[in-house]
Coordinates of C-alpha atoms in Angstrom, one line a residue:
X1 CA 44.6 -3.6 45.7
X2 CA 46.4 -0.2 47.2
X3 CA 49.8 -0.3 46.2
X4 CA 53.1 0.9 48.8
X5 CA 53.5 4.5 47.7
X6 CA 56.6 4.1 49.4
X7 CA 58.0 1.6 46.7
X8 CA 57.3 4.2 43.8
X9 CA 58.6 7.6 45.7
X10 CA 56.2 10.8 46.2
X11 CA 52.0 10.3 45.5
X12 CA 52.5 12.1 42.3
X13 CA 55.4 9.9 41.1
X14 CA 53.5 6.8 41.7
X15 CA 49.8 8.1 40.0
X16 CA 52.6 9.0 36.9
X17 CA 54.0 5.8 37.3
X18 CA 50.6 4.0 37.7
X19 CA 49.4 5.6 34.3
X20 CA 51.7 4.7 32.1
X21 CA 52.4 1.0 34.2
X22 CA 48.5 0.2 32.9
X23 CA 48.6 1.8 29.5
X24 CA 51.9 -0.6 28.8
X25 CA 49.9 -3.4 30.2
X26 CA 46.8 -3.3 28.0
X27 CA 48.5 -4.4 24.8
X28 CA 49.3 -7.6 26.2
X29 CA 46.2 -8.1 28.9
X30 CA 43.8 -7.2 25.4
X31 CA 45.8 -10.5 23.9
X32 CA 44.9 -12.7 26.6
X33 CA 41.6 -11.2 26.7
X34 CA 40.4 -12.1 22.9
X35 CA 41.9 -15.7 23.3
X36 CA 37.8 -16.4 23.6
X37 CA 37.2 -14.8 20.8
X38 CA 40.2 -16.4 18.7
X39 CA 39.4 -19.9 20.0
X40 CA 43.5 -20.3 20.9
X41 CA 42.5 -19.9 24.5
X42 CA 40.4 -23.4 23.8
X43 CA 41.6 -26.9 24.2
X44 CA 43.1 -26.9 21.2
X45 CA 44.7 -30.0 19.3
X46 CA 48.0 -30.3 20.8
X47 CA 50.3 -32.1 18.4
X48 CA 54.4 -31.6 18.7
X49 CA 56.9 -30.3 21.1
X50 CA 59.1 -27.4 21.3
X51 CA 62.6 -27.6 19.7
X52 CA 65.4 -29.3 22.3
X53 CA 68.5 -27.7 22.1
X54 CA 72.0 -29.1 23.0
X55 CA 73.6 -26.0 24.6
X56 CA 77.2 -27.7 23.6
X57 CA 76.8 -27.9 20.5
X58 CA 77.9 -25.7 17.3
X59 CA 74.8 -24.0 16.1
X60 CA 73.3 -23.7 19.3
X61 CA 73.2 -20.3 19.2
X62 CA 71.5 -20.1 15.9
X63 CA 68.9 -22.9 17.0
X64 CA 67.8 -20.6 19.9
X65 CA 67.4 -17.6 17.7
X66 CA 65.4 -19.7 15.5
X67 CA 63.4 -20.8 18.1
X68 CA 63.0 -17.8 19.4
X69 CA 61.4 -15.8 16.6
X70 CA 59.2 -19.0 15.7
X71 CA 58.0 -20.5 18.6
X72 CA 59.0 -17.9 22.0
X73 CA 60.1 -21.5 23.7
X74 CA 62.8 -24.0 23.3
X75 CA 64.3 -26.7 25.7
X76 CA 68.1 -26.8 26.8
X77 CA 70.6 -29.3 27.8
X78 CA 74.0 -29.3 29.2
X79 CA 73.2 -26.0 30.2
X80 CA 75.6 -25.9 33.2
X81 CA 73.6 -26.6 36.5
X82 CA 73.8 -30.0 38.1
X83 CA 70.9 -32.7 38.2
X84 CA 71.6 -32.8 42.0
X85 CA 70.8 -28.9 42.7
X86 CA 67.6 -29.1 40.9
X87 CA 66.4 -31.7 42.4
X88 CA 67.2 -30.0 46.1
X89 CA 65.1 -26.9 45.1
X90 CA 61.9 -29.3 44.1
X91 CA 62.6 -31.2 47.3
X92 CA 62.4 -27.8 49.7
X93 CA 59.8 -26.5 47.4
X94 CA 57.7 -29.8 47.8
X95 CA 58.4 -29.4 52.2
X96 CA 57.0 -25.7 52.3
X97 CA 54.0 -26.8 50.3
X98 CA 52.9 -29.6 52.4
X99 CA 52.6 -27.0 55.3
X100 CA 49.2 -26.1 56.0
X101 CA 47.8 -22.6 54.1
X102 CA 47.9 -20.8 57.7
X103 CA 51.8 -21.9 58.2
X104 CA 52.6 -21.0 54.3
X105 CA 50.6 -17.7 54.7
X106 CA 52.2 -16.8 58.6
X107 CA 55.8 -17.9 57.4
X108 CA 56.1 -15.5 53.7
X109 CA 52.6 -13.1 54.0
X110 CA 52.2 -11.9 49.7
X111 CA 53.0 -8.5 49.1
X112 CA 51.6 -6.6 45.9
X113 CA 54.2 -4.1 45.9
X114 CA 57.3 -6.1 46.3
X115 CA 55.6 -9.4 44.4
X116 CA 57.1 -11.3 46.9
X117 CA 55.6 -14.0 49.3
X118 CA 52.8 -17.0 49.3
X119 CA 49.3 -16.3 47.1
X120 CA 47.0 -19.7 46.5
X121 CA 44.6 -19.7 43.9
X122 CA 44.6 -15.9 43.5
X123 CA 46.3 -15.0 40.2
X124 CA 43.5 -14.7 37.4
X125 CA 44.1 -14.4 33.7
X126 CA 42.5 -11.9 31.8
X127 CA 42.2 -15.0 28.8
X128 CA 39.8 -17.0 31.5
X129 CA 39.0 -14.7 34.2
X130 CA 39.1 -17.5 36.3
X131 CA 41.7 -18.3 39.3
X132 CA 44.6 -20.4 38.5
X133 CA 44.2 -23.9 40.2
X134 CA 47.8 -23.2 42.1
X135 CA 49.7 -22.1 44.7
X136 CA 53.0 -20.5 45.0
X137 CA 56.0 -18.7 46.9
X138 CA 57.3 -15.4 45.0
X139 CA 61.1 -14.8 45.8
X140 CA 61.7 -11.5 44.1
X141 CA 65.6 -10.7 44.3
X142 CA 65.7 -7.0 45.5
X143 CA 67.1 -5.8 48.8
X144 CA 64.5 -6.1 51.3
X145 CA 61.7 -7.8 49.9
X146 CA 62.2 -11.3 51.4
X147 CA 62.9 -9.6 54.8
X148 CA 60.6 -11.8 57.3
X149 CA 59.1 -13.6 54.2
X150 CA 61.5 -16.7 54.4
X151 CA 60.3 -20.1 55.1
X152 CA 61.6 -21.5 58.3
X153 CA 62.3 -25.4 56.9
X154 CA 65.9 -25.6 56.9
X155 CA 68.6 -25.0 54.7
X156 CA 65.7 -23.3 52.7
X157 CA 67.5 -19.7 52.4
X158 CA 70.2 -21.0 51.4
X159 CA 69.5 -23.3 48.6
X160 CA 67.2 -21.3 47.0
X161 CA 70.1 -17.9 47.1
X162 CA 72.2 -20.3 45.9
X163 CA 70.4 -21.6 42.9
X164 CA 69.3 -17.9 42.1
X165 CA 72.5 -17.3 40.8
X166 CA 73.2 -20.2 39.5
X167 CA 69.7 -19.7 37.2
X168 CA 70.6 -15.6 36.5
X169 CA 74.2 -16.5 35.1
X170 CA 72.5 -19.0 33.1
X171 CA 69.9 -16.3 32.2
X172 CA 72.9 -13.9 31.6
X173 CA 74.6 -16.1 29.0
X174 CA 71.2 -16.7 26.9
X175 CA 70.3 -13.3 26.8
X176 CA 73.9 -12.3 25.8
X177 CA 73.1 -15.2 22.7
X178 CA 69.8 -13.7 21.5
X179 CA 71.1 -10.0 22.2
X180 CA 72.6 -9.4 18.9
X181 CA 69.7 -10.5 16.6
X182 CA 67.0 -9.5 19.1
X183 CA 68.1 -5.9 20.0
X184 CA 71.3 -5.3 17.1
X185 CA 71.4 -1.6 18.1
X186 CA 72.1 -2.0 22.1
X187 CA 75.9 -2.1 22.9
X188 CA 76.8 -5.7 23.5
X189 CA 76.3 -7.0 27.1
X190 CA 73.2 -4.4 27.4
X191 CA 70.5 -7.1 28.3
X192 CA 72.6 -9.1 30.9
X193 CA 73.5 -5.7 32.5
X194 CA 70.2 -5.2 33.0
X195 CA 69.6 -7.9 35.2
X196 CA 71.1 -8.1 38.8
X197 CA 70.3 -9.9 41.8
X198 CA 70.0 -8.1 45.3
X199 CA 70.1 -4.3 44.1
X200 CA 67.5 -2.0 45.4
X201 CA 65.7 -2.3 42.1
X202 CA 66.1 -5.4 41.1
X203 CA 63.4 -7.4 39.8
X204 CA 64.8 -11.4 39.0
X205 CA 62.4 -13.8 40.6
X206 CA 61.9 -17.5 41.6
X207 CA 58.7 -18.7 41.8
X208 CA 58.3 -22.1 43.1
X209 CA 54.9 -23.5 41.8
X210 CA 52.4 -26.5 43.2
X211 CA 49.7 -27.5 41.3
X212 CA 47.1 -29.6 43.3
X213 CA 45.8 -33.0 42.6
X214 CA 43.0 -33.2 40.9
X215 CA 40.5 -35.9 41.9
X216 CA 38.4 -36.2 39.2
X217 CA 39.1 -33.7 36.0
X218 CA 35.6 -34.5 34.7
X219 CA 34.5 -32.4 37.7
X220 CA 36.0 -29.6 37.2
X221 CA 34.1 -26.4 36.3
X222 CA 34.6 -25.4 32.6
X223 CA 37.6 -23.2 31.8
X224 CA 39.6 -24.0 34.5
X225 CA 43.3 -24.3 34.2
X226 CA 46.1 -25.1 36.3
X227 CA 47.5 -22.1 34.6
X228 CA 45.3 -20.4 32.2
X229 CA 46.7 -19.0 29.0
X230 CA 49.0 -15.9 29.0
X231 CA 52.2 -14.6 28.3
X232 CA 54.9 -14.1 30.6
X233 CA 56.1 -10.5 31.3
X234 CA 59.6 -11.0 31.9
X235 CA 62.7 -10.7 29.3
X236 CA 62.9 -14.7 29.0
X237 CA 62.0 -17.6 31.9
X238 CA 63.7 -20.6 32.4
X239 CA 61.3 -22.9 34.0
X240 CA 62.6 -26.3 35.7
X241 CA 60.2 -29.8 35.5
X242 CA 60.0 -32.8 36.6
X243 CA 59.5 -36.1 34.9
X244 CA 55.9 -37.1 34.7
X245 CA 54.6 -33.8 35.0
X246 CA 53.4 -32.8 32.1
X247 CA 51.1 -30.3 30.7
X248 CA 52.5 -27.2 29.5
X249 CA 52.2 -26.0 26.3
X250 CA 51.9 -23.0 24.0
X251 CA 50.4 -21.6 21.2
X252 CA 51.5 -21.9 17.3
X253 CA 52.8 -18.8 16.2
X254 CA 50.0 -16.5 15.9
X255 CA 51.5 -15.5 12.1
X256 CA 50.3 -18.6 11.4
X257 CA 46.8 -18.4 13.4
X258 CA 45.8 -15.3 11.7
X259 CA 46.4 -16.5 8.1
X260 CA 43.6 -18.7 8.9
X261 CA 45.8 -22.2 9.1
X262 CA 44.8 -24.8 11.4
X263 CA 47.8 -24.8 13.7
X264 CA 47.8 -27.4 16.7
X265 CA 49.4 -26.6 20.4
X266 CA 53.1 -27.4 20.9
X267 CA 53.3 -30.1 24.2
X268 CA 56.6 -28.6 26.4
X269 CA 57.0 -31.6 28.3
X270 CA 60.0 -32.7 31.0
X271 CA 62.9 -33.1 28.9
X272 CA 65.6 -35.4 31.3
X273 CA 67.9 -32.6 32.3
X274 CA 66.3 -29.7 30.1
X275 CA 65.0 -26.8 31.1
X276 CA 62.3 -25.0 29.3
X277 CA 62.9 -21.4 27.9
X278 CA 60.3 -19.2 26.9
X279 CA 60.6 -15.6 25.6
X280 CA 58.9 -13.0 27.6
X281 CA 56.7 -9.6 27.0
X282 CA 59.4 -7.4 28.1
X283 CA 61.8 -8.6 25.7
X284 CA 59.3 -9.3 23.0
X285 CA 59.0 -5.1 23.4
X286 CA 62.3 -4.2 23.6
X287 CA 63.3 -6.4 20.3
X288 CA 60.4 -4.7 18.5
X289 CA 59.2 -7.6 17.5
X290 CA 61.8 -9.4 16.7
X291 CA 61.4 -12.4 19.2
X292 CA 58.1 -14.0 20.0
X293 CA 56.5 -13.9 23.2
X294 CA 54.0 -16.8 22.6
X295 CA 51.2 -17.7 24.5
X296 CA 51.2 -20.8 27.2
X297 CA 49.2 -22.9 29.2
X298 CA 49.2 -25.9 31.7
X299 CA 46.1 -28.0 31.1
X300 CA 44.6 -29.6 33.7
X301 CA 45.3 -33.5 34.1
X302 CA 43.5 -36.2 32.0
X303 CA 41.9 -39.0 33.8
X304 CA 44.6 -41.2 33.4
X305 CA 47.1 -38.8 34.5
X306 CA 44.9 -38.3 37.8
X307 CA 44.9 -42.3 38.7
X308 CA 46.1 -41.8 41.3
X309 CA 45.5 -38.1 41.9
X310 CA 49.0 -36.1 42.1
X311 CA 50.3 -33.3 42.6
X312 CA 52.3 -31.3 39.8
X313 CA 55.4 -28.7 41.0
X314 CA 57.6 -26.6 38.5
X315 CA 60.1 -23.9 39.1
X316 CA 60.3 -20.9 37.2
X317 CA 63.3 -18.3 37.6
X318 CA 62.0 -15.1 35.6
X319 CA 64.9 -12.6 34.4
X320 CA 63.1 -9.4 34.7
X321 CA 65.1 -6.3 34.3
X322 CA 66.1 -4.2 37.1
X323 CA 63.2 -1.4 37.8
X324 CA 65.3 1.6 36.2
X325 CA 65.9 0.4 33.4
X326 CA 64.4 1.8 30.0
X327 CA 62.7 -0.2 28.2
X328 CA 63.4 1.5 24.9
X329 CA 63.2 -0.5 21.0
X330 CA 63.2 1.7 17.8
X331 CA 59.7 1.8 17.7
X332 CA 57.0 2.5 20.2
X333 CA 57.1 4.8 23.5
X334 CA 60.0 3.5 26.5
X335 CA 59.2 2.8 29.6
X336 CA 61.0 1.3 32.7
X337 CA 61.0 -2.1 33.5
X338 CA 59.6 -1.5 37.0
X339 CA 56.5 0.7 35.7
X340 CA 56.1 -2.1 33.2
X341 CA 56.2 -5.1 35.6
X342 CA 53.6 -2.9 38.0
X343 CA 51.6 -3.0 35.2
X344 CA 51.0 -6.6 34.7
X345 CA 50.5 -7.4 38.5
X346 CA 47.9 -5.3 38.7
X347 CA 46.2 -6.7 35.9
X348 CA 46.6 -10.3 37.6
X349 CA 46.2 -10.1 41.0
X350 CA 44.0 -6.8 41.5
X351 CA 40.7 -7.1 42.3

C-alpha cells in the first residue's frame, strides 16, 4: 500500500512519521501475533459474559472502572440514545450491504490514507493471518474524507451524521468517567477534548459491519473468523448489536493467562438496549497500563446458529483521538494519535 503523502505533509515528515507510526504498532501487532503460540487465539472454552452496567445507577462509575482494568469490556444501559435511532442505522446499514460489491465499491471507493470507504474481506489479523470473513463501510469523521464516498440510499447521510454525535457525546461522558483513575495526572476533560468530529484531524469513526451467512461452518477452512482475534486501536469503542447475533467475545485477562490458570472466553452477547464497550490500545497506552485493552473475537456461527444461514451486522463507533494529539503517559515514549492510528492500518490492511 503507498500511502497519500499529502495527508502526512512534506516526504520527509511522512518517512518520520511512518517510522515511528510502525515502531508504536509492533507492541500490539507482536500480541496478536503470539496468540498461536499462547493458544488464546484458539477456540477456547467460552464460559460467562461481560459485566452489564446500568448507566443510572449509583456506582456506575465505579462498575466501569472496575470493568475496565479487569476485563477491557463492559455492557451499558440507559445510556441515553433511543431504541428507535439504533435501529434506523442497522436498517440503512443492512440497504447499502445488499447492493452488489461493484455498487458498494463505485458508491464509497476505500482509501488507506483517510480509512474511509468500503473494503470486503480485506482486513487480516496479524493473530490469524487470514482475511476477516466481512465486509464493511469506514466513515471516518474528518473534514473531507467522506467527500464523494457517501452512499446514495436515501436519508443515509443524514442518519448516520446524526447518530455520530449522538455516539461521540456518549463517548465524551464515558471517557470523562474513566479519566480520573485511568490518566489521574491529565487536567480534567483532557480525554473528551481530544476527540472531535469534523476537524481537519479528526479521527472518530463509524464502521458499519456485515458478516455473511455461512452455509455450512463445517466447511469452512481452519482458522477462519468472522473477526479474528485483536485488539482495537482506538481510546474505547462502543459497538451496537442486534438480538440473535451473537458471537463476540474476548479474552480473560491475560494476568490471569500467564499465571498459568485455565481461564475460559467471556461471551459479549446483545444485551436488549446495551451497548458494548471495550477499552482500546490507545488508551490502554496513554493510562500506562492502568485500563485493559483485552483481546476479542467474533467466532464464526455454529450449525445451529446457521439453520437457516444468516447474516450477522454490528455497528461500531470508535473514539479515536484527533491526529495531533500526544499520546503521552508517564512512562514510555509519546507519540500522536495520528502516527499511531497509521500504524495499525498498515499492519491490517497492507499487503
Amino acid at each position: 500500500m503507498a500511502l497519500d503523502s499529502s495527508s502526512c505533509g512534506p516526504a520527509s515528515r511522512a518517512d518520520k512519521a511512518g517510522q515511528a507510526a510502525d515502531a508504536a504498532a509492533a507492541r500490539e501487532v507482536d500480541v496478536e501475533r503470539s496468540l498461536a503460540a499462547t493458544g488464546l487465539g484458539a477456540a477456547a472454552a467460552v464460559q460467562g459474559h461481560v459485566p452489564v452496567i446500568d448507566m443510572s445507577q449509583e456506582g456506575a462509575a465505579d462498575a466501569m472502572w472496575q470493568a475496565s482494568r479487569e476485563t477491557g469490556f463492559f455492557v451499558i444501559t440507559n445510556h441515553g440514545i433511543p431504541e428507535k435511532d439504533i435501529d434506523r442505522v442497522f436498517e440503512l446499514s443492512a440497504q447499502f450491504f445488499a447492493q452488489n460489491k461493484g455498487d458498494k465499491e463505485a458508491q464509497s471507493p476505500f482509501a488507506h490514507n483517510l480509512n474511509s470507504g468500503y473494503e470486503h474481506f480485506s482486513q487480516v489479523r496479524p493473530s490469524t493471518m487470514t482475511p476477516d470473513q466481512k465486509e464493511s463501510l469506514q466513515i471516518t469523521a474528518r473534514a473531507g474524507c467522506m467527500e464523494g464516498r457517501w452512499p446514495s440510499i436515501p436519508e443515509f447521510e443524514p442518519a448516520m451524521l446524526e447518530f455520530m454525535r449522538a455516539a461521540h457525546a456518549l463517548g465524551q461522558r464515558i471517557l470523562s468517567t474513566l479519566e480520573p483513575i485511568a490518566c489521574p495526572k491529565l487536567s480534567p476533560g483532557t480525554l473528551a477534548k481530544a476527540h472531535n468530529l469534523w476537524v481537519d484531524d479528526g479521527q472518530c469513526t463509524l464502521r458499519l459491519l456485515h458478516y455473511p451467512p455461512v452455509e455450512d461452518p463445517s466447511k469452512m477452512p481452519e482458522n477462519y473468523w468472522r473477526a479474528g482475534p485483536h485488539t482495537d486501536w482506538c481510546c474505547i469503542t462502543l459497538l451496537f448489536q442486534r438480538p440473535g447475533n451473537e458471537g463476540l467475545e474476548c479474552a480473560p485477562n491475560p494476568s490471569v493467562v500467564k499465571k498459568g490458570a485455565s481461564a475460559p472466553w467471556l461471551r459479549v452477547d446483545p444485551v436488549p438496549g446495551g451497548i458494548a464497550v471495550n477499552i482500546g490500545d490507545m488508551l490502554g497506552r496513554w493510562s500506562d497500563g492502568r485500563l485493559l485493552s483485552n483481546l476479542h473475537r467474533v467466532r464464526m456461527p455454529t450449525l445451529e446458529e446457521s439453520t437457516p444461514p444468516k447474516s450477522r451486522y454490528s455497528t461500531a463507533f470508535f473514539m479515536q483521538a484527533d491526529k495531533h494529539v500526544k499520546i503521552e503517559g508517564e512512562v514510555g515514549e509519546p507519540i500522536t494519535a495520528g502516527d499511531y492510528i497509521l500504524g495499525r492500518i498498515r499492519s491490517n490492511f497492507e499487503k
